[in-house]
Amino acid sequence: MPYVTIQMLEGRSDEQRKALIEKVTDAVVETTGATREKVVVFVEDIDKRNYGVGGKRLVD
């Protein structure tokens, strides 16, 4: 049973999340031969206050 975890910055709409989950599921099915019913996709939001690049938070 394939498990896929996607971490991304907060701010995507429900429609974007739905499309992402569907397309990732399709890609896993196509490349691994797993059935759709066995593919699990987790989407984890990262709060921009908790994400930094180059020593600075994205919100600063």
mmCIF file of C-alpha atoms in Angstrom:
data_model
loop_
_atom_site.group_PDB
_atom_site.id
_atom_site.type_symbol
_atom_site.label_atom_id
_atom_site.label_comp_id
_atom_site.label_asym_id
_atom_site.label_seq_id
_atom_site.Cartn_x
_atom_site.Cartn_y
_atom_site.Cartn_z
ATOM 1 C CA MET A 1 0.000 0.000 0.000
ATOM 2 C CA PRO A 2 1.768 3.196 -1.149
ATOM 3 C CA TYR A 3 1.713 6.165 1.221
ATOM 4 C CA VAL A 4 2.587 9.621 -0.114
ATOM 5 C CA THR A 5 3.121 12.640 2.119
ATOM 6 C CA ILE A 6 3.110 16.099 0.591
ATOM 7 C CA GLN A 7 4.293 19.012 2.689
ATOM 8 C CA MET A 8 3.540 22.465 1.324
ATOM 9 C CA LEU A 9 3.003 25.988 2.491
ATOM 10 C CA GLU A 10 -0.504 26.843 3.594
ATOM 11 C CA GLY A 11 -2.833 28.746 1.312
ATOM 12 C CA ARG A 12 -4.098 26.263 -1.294
ATOM 13 C CA SER A 13 -7.821 26.005 -1.932
ATOM 14 C CA ASP A 14 -9.869 22.850 -1.431
ATOM 15 C CA GLU A 15 -10.139 22.542 -5.225
ATOM 16 C CA GLN A 16 -6.345 22.641 -5.570
ATOM 17 C CA ARG A 17 -5.921 20.012 -2.840
ATOM 18 C CA LYS A 18 -8.497 17.749 -4.471
ATOM 19 C CA ALA A 19 -6.772 18.010 -7.860
ATOM 20 C CA LEU A 20 -3.364 17.392 -6.285
ATOM 21 C CA ILE A 21 -4.546 14.260 -4.490
ATOM 22 C CA GLU A 22 -6.195 12.927 -7.652
ATOM 23 C CA LYS A 23 -3.147 13.544 -9.859
ATOM 24 C CA VAL A 24 -0.656 12.142 -7.338
ATOM 25 C CA THR A 25 -2.849 9.066 -6.944
ATOM 26 C CA ASP A 26 -2.945 8.655 -10.742
ATOM 27 C CA ALA A 27 0.851 8.931 -10.939
ATOM 28 C CA VAL A 28 1.371 6.329 -8.214
ATOM 29 C CA VAL A 29 -1.081 3.921 -9.848
ATOM 30 C CA GLU A 30 0.571 4.391 -13.246
ATOM 31 C CA THR A 31 4.144 3.951 -12.031
ATOM 32 C CA THR A 32 3.718 1.253 -9.383
ATOM 33 C CA GLY A 33 0.744 -0.746 -10.564
ATOM 34 C CA ALA A 34 -0.988 -0.295 -7.211
ATOM 35 C CA THR A 35 -4.757 -0.055 -7.268
ATOM 36 C CA ARG A 36 -6.336 3.349 -6.587
ATOM 37 C CA GLU A 37 -7.998 1.979 -3.467
ATOM 38 C CA LYS A 38 -4.597 1.208 -1.946
ATOM 39 C CA VAL A 39 -2.968 4.621 -2.516
ATOM 40 C CA VAL A 40 -2.978 6.935 0.511
ATOM 41 C CA VAL A 41 -2.066 10.623 0.121
ATOM 42 C CA PHE A 42 -1.451 12.925 3.078
ATOM 43 C CA VAL A 43 -1.298 16.692 2.569
ATOM 44 C CA GLU A 44 0.367 18.580 5.400
ATOM 45 C CA ASP A 45 0.184 22.368 5.572
ATOM 46 C CA ILE A 46 3.213 24.254 6.773
ATOM 47 C CA ASP A 47 2.415 27.503 8.533
ATOM 48 C CA LYS A 48 4.452 30.293 6.905
ATOM 49 C CA ARG A 49 5.436 31.466 10.379
ATOM 50 C CA ASN A 50 7.195 28.123 10.874
ATOM 51 C CA TYR A 51 9.133 28.108 7.599
ATOM 52 C CA GLY A 52 12.364 29.889 6.913
ATOM 53 C CA VAL A 53 14.745 30.291 3.990
ATOM 54 C CA GLY A 54 18.154 31.901 4.223
ATOM 55 C CA GLY A 55 17.777 32.489 7.939
ATOM 56 C CA LYS A 56 14.498 34.397 7.639
ATOM 57 C CA ARG A 57 10.892 33.353 8.060
ATOM 58 C CA LEU A 58 8.706 33.720 4.995
ATOM 59 C CA VAL A 59 6.378 36.086 6.848
ATOM 60 C CA ASP A 60 9.165 38.485 7.866
#
